[in-house]
PDB file of C-alpha atoms in Angstrom:
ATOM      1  CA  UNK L   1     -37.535 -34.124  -4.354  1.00 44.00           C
ATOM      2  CA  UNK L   2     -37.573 -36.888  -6.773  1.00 45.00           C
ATOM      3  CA  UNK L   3     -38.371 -36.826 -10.220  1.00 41.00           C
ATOM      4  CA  UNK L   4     -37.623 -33.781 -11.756  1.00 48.00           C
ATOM      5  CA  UNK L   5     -35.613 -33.272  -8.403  1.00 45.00           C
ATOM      6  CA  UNK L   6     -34.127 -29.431  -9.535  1.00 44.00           C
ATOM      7  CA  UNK L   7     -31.525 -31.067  -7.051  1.00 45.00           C
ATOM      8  CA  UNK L   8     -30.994 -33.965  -8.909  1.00 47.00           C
ATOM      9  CA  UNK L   9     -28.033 -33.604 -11.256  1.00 52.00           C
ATOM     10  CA  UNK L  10     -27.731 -34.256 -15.031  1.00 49.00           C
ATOM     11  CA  UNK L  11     -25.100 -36.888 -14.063  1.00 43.00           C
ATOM     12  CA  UNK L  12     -27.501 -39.163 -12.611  1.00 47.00           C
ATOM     13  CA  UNK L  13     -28.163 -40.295 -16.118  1.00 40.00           C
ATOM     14  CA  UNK L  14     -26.173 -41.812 -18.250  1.00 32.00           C
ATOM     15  CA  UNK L  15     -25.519 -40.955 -22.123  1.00 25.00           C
ATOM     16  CA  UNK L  16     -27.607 -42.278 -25.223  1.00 28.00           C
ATOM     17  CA  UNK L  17     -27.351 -42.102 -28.780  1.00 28.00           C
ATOM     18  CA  UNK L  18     -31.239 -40.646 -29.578  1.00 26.00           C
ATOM     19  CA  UNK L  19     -33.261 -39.581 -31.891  1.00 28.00           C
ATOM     20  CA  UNK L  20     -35.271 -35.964 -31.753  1.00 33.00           C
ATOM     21  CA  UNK L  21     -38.678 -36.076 -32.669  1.00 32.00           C
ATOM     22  CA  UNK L  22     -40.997 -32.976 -33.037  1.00 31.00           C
ATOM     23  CA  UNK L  23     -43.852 -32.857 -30.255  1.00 32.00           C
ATOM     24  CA  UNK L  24     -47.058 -33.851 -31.813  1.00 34.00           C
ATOM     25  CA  UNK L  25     -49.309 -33.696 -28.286  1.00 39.00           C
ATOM     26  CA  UNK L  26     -51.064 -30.072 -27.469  1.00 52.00           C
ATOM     27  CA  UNK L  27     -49.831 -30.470 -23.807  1.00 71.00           C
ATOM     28  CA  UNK L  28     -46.038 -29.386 -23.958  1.00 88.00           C
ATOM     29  CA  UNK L  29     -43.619 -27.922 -20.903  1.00 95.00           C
ATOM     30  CA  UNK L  30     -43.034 -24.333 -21.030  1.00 94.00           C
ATOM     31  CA  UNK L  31     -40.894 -22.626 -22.595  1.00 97.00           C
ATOM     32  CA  UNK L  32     -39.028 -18.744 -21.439  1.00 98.00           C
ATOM     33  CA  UNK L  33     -37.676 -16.502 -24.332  1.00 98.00           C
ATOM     34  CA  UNK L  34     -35.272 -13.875 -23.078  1.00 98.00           C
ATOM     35  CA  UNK L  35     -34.246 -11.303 -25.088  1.00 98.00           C
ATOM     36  CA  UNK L  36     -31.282  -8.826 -25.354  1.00 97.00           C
ATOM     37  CA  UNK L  37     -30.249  -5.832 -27.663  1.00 96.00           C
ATOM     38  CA  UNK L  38     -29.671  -8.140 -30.363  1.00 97.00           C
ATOM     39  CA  UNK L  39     -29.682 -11.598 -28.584  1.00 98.00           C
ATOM     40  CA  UNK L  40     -32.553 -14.524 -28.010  1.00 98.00           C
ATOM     41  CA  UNK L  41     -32.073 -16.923 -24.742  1.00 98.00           C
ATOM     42  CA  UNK L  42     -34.309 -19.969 -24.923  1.00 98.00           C
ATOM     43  CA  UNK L  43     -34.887 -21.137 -21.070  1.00 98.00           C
ATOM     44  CA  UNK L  44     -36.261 -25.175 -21.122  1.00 98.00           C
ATOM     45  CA  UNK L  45     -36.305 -26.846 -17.793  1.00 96.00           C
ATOM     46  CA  UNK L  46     -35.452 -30.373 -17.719  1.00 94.00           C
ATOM     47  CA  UNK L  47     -36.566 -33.886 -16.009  1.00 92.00           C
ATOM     48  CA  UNK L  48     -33.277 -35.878 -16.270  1.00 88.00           C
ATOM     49  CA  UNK L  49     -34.785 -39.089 -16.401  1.00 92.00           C
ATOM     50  CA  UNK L  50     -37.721 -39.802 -18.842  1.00 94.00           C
ATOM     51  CA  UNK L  51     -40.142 -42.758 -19.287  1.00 94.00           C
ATOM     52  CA  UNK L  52     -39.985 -45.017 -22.840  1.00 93.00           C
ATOM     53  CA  UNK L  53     -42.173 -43.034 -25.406  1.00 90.00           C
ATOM     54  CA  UNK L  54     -43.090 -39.364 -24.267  1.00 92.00           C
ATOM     55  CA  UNK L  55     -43.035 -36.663 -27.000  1.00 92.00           C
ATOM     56  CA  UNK L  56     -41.972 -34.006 -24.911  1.00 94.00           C
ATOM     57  CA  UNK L  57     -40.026 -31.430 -27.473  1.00 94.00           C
ATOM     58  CA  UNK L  58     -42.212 -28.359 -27.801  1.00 95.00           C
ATOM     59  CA  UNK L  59     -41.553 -26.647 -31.533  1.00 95.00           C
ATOM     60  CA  UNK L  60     -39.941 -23.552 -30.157  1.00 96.00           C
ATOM     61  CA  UNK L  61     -37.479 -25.585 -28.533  1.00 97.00           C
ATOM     62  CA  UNK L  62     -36.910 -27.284 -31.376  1.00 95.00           C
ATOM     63  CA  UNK L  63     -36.722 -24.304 -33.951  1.00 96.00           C
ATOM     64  CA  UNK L  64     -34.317 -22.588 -31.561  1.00 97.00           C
ATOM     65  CA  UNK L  65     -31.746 -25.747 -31.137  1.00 97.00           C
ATOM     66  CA  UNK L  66     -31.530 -25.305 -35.149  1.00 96.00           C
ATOM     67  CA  UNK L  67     -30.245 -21.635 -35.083  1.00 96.00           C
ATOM     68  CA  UNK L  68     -28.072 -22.069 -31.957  1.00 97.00           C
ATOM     69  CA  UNK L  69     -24.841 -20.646 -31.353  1.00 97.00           C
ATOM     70  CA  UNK L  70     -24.556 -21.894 -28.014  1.00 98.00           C
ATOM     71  CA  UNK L  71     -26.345 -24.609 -26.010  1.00 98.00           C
ATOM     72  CA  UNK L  72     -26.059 -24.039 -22.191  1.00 98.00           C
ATOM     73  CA  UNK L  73     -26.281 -27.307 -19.707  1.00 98.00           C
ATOM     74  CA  UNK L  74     -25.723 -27.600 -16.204  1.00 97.00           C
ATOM     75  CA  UNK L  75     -23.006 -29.832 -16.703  1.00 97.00           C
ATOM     76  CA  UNK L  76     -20.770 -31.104 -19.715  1.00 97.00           C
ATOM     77  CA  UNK L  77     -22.923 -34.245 -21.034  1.00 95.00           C
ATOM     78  CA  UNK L  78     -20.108 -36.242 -21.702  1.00 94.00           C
ATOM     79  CA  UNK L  79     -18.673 -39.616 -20.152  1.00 94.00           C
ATOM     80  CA  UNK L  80     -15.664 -38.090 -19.065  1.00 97.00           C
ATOM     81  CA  UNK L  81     -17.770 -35.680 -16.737  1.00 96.00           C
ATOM     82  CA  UNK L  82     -19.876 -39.115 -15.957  1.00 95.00           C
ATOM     83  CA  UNK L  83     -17.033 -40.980 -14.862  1.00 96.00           C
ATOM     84  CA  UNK L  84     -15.877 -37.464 -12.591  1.00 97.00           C
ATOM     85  CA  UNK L  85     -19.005 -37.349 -10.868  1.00 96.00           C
ATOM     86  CA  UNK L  86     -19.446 -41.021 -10.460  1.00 96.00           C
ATOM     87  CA  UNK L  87     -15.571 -40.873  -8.698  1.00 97.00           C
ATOM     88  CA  UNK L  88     -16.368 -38.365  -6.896  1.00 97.00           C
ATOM     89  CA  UNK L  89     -19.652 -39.713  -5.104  1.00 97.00           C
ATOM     90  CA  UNK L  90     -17.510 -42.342  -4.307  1.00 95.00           C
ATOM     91  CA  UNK L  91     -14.791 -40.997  -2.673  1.00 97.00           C
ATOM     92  CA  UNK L  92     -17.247 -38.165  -0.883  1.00 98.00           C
ATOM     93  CA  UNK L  93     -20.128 -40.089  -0.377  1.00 98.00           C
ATOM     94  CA  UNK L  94     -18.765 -43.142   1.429  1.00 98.00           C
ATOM     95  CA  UNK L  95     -18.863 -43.097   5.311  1.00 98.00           C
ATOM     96  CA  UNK L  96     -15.547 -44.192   6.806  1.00 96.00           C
ATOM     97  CA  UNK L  97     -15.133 -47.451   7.550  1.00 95.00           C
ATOM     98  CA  UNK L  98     -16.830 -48.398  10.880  1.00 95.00           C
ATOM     99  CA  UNK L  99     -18.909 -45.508  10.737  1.00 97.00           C
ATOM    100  CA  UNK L 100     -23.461 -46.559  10.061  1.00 98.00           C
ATOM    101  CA  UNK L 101     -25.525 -44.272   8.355  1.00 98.00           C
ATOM    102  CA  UNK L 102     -28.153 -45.489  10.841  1.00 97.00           C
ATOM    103  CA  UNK L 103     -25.988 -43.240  13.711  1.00 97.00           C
ATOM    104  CA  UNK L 104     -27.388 -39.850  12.057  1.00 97.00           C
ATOM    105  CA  UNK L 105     -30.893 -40.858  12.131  1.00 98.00           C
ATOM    106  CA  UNK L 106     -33.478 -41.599  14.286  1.00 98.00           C
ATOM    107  CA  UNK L 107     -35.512 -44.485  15.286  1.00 98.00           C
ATOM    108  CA  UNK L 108     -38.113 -43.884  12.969  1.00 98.00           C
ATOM    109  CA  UNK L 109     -36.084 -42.692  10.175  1.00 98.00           C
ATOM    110  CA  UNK L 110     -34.060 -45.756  10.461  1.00 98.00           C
ATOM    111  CA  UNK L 111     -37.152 -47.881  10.595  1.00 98.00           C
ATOM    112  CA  UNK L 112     -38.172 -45.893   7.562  1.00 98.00           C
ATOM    113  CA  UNK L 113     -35.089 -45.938   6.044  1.00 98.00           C
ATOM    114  CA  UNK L 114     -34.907 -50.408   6.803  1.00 98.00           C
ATOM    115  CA  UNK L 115     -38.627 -50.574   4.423  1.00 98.00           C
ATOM    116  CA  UNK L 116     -37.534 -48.346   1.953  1.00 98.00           C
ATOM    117  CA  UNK L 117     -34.527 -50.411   1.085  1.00 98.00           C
ATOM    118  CA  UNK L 118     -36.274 -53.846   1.213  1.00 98.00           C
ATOM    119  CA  UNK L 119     -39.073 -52.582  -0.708  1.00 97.00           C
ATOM    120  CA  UNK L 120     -36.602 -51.207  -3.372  1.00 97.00           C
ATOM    121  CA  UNK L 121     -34.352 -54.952  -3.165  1.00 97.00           C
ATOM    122  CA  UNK L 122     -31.315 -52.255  -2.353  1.00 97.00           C
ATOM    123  CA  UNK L 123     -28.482 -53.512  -0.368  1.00 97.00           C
ATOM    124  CA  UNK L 124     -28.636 -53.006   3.329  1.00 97.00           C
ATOM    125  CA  UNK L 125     -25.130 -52.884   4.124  1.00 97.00           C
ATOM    126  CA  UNK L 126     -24.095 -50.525   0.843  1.00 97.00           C
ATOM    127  CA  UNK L 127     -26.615 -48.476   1.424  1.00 98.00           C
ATOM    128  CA  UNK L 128     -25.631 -48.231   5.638  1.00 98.00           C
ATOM    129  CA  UNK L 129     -21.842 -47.034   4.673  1.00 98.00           C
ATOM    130  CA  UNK L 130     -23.537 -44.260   2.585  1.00 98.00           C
ATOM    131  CA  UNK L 131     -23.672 -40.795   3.650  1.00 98.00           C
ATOM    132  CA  UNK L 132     -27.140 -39.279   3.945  1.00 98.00           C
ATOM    133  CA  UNK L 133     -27.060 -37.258   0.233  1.00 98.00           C
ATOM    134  CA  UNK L 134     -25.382 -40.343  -1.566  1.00 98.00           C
ATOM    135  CA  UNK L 135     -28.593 -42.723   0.257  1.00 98.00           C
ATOM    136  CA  UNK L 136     -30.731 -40.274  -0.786  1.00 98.00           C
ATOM    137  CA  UNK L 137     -29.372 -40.225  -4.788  1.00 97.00           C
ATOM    138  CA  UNK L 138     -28.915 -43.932  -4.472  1.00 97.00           C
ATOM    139  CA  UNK L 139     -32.524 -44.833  -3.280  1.00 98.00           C
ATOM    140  CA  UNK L 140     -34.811 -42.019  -5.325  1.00 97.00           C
ATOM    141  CA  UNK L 141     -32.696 -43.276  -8.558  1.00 96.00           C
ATOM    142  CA  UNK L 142     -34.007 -46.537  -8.047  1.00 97.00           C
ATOM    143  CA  UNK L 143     -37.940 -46.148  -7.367  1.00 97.00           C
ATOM    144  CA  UNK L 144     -37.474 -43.562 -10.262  1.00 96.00           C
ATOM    145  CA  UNK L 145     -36.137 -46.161 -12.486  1.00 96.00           C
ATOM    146  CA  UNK L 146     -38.851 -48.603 -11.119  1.00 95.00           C
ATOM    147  CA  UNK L 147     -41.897 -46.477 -11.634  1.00 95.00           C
ATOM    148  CA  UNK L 148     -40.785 -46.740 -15.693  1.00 95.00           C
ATOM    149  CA  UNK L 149     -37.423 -43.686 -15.709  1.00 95.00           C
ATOM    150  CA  UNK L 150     -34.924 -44.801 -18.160  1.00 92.00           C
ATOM    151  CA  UNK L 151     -31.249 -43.104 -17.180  1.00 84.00           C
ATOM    152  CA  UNK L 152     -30.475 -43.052 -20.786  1.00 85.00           C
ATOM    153  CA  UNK L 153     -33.848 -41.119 -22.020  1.00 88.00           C
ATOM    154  CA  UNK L 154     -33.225 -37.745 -19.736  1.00 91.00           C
ATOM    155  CA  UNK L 155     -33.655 -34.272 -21.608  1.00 95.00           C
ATOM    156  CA  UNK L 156     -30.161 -33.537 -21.746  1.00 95.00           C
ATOM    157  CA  UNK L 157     -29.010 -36.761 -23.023  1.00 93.00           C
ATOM    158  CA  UNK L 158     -31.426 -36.075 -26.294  1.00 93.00           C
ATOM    159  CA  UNK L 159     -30.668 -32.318 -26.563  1.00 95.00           C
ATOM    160  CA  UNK L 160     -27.168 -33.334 -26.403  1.00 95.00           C
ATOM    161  CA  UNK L 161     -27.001 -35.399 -29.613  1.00 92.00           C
ATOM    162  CA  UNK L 162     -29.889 -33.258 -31.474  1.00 90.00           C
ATOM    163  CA  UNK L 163     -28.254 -29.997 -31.021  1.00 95.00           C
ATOM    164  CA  UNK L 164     -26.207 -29.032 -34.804  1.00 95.00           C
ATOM    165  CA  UNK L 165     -22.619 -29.956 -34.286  1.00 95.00           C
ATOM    166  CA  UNK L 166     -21.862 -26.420 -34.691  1.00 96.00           C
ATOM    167  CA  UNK L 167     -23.202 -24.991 -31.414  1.00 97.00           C
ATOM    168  CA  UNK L 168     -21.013 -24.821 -28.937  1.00 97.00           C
ATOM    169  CA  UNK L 169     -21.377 -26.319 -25.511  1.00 97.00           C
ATOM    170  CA  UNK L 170     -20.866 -24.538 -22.453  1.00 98.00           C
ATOM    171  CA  UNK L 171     -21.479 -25.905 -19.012  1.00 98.00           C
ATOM    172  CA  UNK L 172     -22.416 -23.484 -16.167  1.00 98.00           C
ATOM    173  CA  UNK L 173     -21.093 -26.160 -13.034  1.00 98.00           C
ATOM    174  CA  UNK L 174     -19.015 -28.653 -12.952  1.00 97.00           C
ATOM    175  CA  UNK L 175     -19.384 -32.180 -11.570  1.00 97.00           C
ATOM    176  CA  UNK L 176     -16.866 -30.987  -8.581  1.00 97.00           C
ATOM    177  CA  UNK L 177     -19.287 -28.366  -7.610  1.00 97.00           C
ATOM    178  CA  UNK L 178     -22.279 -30.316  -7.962  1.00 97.00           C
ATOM    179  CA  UNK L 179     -20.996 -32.981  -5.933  1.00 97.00           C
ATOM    180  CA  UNK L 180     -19.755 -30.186  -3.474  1.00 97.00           C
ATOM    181  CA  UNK L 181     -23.008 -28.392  -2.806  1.00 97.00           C
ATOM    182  CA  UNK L 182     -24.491 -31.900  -1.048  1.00 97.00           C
ATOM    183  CA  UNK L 183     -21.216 -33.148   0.004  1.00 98.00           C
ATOM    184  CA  UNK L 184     -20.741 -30.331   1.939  1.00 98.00           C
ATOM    185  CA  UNK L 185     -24.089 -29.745   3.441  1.00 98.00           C
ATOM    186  CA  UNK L 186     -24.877 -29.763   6.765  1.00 98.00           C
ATOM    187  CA  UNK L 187     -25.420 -33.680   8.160  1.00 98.00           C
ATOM    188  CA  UNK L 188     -29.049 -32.542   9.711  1.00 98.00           C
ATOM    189  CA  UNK L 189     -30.005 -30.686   6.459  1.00 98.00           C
ATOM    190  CA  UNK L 190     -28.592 -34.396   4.747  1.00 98.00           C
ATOM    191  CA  UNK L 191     -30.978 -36.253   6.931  1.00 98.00           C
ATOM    192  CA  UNK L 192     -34.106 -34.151   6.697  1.00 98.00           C
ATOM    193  CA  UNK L 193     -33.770 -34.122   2.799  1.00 98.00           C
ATOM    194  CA  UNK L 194     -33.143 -37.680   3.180  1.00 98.00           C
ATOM    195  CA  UNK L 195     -36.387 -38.313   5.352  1.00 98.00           C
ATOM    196  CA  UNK L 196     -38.344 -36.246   3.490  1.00 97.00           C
ATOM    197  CA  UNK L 197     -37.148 -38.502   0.363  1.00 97.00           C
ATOM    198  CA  UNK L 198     -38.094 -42.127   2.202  1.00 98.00           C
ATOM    199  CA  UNK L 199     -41.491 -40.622   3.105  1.00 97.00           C
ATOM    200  CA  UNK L 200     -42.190 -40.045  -1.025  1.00 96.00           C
ATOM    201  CA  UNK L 201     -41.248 -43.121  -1.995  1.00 97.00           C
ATOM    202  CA  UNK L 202     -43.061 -45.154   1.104  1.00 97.00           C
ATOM    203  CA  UNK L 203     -45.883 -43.023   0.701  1.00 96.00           C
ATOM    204  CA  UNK L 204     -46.589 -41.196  -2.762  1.00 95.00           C
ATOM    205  CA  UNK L 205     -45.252 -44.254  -4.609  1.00 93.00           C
ATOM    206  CA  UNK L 206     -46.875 -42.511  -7.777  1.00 94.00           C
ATOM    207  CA  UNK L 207     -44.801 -39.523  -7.571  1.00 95.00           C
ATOM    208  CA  UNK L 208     -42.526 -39.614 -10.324  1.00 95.00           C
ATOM    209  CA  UNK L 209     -45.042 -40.536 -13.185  1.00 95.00           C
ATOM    210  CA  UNK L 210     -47.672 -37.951 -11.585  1.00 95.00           C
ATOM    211  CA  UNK L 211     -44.587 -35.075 -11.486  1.00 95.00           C
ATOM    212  CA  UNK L 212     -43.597 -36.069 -15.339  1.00 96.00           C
ATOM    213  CA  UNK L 213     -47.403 -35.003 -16.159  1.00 96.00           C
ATOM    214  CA  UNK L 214     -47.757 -32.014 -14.461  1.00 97.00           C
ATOM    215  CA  UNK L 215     -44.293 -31.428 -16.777  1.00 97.00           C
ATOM    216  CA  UNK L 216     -45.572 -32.531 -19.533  1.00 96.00           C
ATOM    217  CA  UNK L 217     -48.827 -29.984 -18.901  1.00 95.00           C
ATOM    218  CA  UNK L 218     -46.758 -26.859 -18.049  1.00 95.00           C
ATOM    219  CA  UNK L 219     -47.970 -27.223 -14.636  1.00 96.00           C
ATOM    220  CA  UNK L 220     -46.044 -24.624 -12.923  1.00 96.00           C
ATOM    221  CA  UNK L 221     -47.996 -24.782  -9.592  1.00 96.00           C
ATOM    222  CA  UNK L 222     -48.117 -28.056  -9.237  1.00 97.00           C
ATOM    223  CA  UNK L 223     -44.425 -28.518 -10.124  1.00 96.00           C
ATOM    224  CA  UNK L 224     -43.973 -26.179  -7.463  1.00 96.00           C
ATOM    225  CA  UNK L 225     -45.905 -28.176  -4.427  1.00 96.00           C
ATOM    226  CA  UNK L 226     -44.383 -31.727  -5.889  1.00 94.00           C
ATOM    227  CA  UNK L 227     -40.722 -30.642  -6.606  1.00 92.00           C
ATOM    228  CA  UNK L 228     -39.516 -27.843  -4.561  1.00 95.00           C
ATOM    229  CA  UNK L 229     -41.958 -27.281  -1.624  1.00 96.00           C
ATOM    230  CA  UNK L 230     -40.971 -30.569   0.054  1.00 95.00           C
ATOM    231  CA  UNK L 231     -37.500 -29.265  -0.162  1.00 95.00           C
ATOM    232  CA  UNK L 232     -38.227 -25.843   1.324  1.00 96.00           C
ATOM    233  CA  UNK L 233     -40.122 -27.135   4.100  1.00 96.00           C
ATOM    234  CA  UNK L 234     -37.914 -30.155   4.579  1.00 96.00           C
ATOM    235  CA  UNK L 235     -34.435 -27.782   5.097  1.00 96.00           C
ATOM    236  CA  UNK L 236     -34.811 -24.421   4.266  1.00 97.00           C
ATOM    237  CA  UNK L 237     -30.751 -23.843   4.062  1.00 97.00           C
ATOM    238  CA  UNK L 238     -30.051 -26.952   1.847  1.00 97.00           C
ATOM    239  CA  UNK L 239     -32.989 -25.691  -0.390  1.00 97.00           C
ATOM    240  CA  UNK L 240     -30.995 -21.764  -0.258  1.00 97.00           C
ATOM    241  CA  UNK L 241     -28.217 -24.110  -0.947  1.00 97.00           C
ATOM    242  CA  UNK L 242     -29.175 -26.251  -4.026  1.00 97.00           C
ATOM    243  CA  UNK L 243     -32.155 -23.877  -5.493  1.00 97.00           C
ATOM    244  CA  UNK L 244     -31.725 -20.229  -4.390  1.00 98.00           C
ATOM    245  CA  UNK L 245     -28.101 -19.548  -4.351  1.00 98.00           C
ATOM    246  CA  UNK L 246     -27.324 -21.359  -7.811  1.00 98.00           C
ATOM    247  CA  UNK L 247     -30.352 -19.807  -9.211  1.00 98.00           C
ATOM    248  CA  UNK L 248     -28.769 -16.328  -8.765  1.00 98.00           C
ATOM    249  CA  UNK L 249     -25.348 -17.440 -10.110  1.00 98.00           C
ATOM    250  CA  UNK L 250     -27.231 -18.810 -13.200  1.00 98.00           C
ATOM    251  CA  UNK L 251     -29.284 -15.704 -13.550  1.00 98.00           C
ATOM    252  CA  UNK L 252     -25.733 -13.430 -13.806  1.00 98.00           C
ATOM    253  CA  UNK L 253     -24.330 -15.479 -16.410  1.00 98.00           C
ATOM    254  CA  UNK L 254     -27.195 -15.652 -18.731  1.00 98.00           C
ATOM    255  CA  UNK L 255     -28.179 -12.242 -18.240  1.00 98.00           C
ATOM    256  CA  UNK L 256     -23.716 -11.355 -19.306  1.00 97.00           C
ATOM    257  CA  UNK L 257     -24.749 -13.699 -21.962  1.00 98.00           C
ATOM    258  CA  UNK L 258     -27.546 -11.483 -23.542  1.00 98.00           C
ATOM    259  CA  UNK L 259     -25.303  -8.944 -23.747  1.00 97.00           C
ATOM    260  CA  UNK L 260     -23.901 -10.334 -26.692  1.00 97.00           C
ATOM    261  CA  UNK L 261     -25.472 -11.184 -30.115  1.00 97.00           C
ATOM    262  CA  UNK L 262     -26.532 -14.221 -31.066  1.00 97.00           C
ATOM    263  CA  UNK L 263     -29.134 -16.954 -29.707  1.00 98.00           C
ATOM    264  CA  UNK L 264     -28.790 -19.524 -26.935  1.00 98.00           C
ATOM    265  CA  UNK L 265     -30.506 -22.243 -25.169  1.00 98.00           C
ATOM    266  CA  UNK L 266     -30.328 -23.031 -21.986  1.00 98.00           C
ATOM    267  CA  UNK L 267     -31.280 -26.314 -19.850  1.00 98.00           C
ATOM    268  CA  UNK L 268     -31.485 -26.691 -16.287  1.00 97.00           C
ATOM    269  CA  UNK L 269     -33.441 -28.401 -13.974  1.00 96.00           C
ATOM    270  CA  UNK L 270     -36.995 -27.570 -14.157  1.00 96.00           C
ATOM    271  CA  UNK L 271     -37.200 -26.984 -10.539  1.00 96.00           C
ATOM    272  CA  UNK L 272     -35.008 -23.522 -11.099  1.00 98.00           C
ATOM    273  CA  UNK L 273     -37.527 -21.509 -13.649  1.00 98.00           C
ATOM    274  CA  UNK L 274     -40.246 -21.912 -11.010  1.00 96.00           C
ATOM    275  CA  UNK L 275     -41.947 -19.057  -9.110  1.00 95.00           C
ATOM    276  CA  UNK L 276     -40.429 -16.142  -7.674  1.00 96.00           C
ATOM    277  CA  UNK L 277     -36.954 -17.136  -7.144  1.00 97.00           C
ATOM    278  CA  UNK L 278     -36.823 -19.058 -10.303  1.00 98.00           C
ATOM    279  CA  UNK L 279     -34.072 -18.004 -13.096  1.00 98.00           C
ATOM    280  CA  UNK L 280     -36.772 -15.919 -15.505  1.00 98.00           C
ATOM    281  CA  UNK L 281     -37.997 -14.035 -12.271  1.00 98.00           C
ATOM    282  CA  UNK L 282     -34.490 -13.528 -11.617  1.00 98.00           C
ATOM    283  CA  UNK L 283     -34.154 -11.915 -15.181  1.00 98.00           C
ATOM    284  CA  UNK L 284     -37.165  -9.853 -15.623  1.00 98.00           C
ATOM    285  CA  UNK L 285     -36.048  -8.264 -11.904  1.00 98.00           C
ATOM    286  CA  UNK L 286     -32.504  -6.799 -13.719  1.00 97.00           C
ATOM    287  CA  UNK L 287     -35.325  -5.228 -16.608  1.00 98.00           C
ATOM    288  CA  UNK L 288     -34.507  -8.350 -18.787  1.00 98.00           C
ATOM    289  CA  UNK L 289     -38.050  -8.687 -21.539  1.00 98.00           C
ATOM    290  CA  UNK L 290     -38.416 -12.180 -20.863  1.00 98.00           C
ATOM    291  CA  UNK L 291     -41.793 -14.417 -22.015  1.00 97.00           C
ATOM    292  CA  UNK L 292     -43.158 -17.492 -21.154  1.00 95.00           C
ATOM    293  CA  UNK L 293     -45.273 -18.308 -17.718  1.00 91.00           C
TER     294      UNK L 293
END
């Protein structure tokens, strides 16, 4: 649920001033190509937070940012939208005052959940007045950032400010409804995300770099058993909530987009173009001609 974490919002990251570079290595992410009457969708999935030094752009991508009329994020990458979903984890993630995460969990989860934050040098006591999806954020962020992620360095950040100046932007959430779909999760579904979280990093400390290769390698079923299955198996309606149900909404609006001329690309989450209920399955099920994996 970590690294590429489909869950894990663009906001996590913060904005950069970068330079695009043209992927020189054979192993590249994949790529979907939708296409319309007269239109062209380009589908890239994203990790939002990179390590230092990975040529990661495959040449499609990059040919198909330069004749964009329209580049499609989950979210407006902007600091004002930063600064909306920071406020808002604030104000919905914090437990009332009085209140212990440590109360929703178990003994062992809390025993789990007492390593995990010594090991990471988090604060106890910030991290205790936390509700279960804001711990959850809080903590993966931070063995992400210490197994070499860089917040600045995540896919949208770089598309953002290579993208011509001339393409407009269009975001298909915003930082409200992001913050809503956890927020408003069950607590249970919270807590076995959360669990399931604390196990990775106490356990498969070598997640994030080894889920950034199978990326990097257009590792599809791998991406699948790293990034989503945990999910699915860890809360099945948090997973309908954060995967399935936004996958569908996604799928409507780029399949009204098609519909009119012109070509777009689209990043989201890598997690969501993945197997069966991914966004191109979603597609080629309404008849859309859609290649890639």
């Amino acid at each position: 649920m970590r690294a590429i974490g489909s869950w894990r919002a663009p906001w996590a990251a913060a904005l950069a001033a970068l330079a695009c570079s043209v992927a020189s290595a054979s192993a590249q992410p994949p790529v979907w190509i939708a296409h319309g009457p007269h239109s062209t969708l380009v589908l890239f999935g994203s990790v939002h937070l990179l390590p230092v030094g990975l040529d990661w752009e495959p040449p499609v991508l990059v040919r198909a940012l330069a004749k964009a009329g329209e580049v499609w994020f989950e979210l407006p990458i902007d600091a004002a939208t930063d600064a909306e979903a920071a406020r808002l984890a604030r104000a919905r993630g914090a437990l009332p005052p009085g209140e212990s995460l440590a109360a929703d969990l178990t003994a062992d989860q809390s025993a789990r959940l007492t390593r995990v934050v010594a090991s990471l040098g988090a604060a106890p006591q910030a991290i205790d007045g936390m509700r279960p999806w804001l711990a959850e954020i809080t903590l993966s962020l931070t063995a992400d950032e210490r197994a070499g992620a860089v917040a600045s360095l995540g896919v949208e950040q770089q598309i953002q400010q290579c993208a011509p100046p001339t393409a407009r932007r269009r975001a298909l959430e915003t930082a409200g409804q992001q913050i809503d779909f956890l927020a408003d999760a069950a607590t249970a579904d919270q807590v076995a995300s959360l669990d399931e979280s604390l196990h990775e990093i106490e356990e498969r400390p070598g997640s994030y770099r080894q889920v950034v290769a199978e990326w990097m390698s257009g590792d599809l079923p791998a991406l699948d058993g790293d990034a989503l299955a945990p999910l699915r198996k860890a809360s099945p309606a948090l997973y309908a909530r954060l995967i399935t149900q936004r996958n569908q909404r996604w799928a409507e609006a780029m399949a009204g987009r098609l519909a009119r001329p012109g070509v777009t690309v689209a990043i989201v989450g890598v997690g969501h173009l993945i197997g069966p209920g991914g966004v191109p399955a979603l597609l080629r099920a309404r008849g859309v001609r859609v290649e890639g994996p």
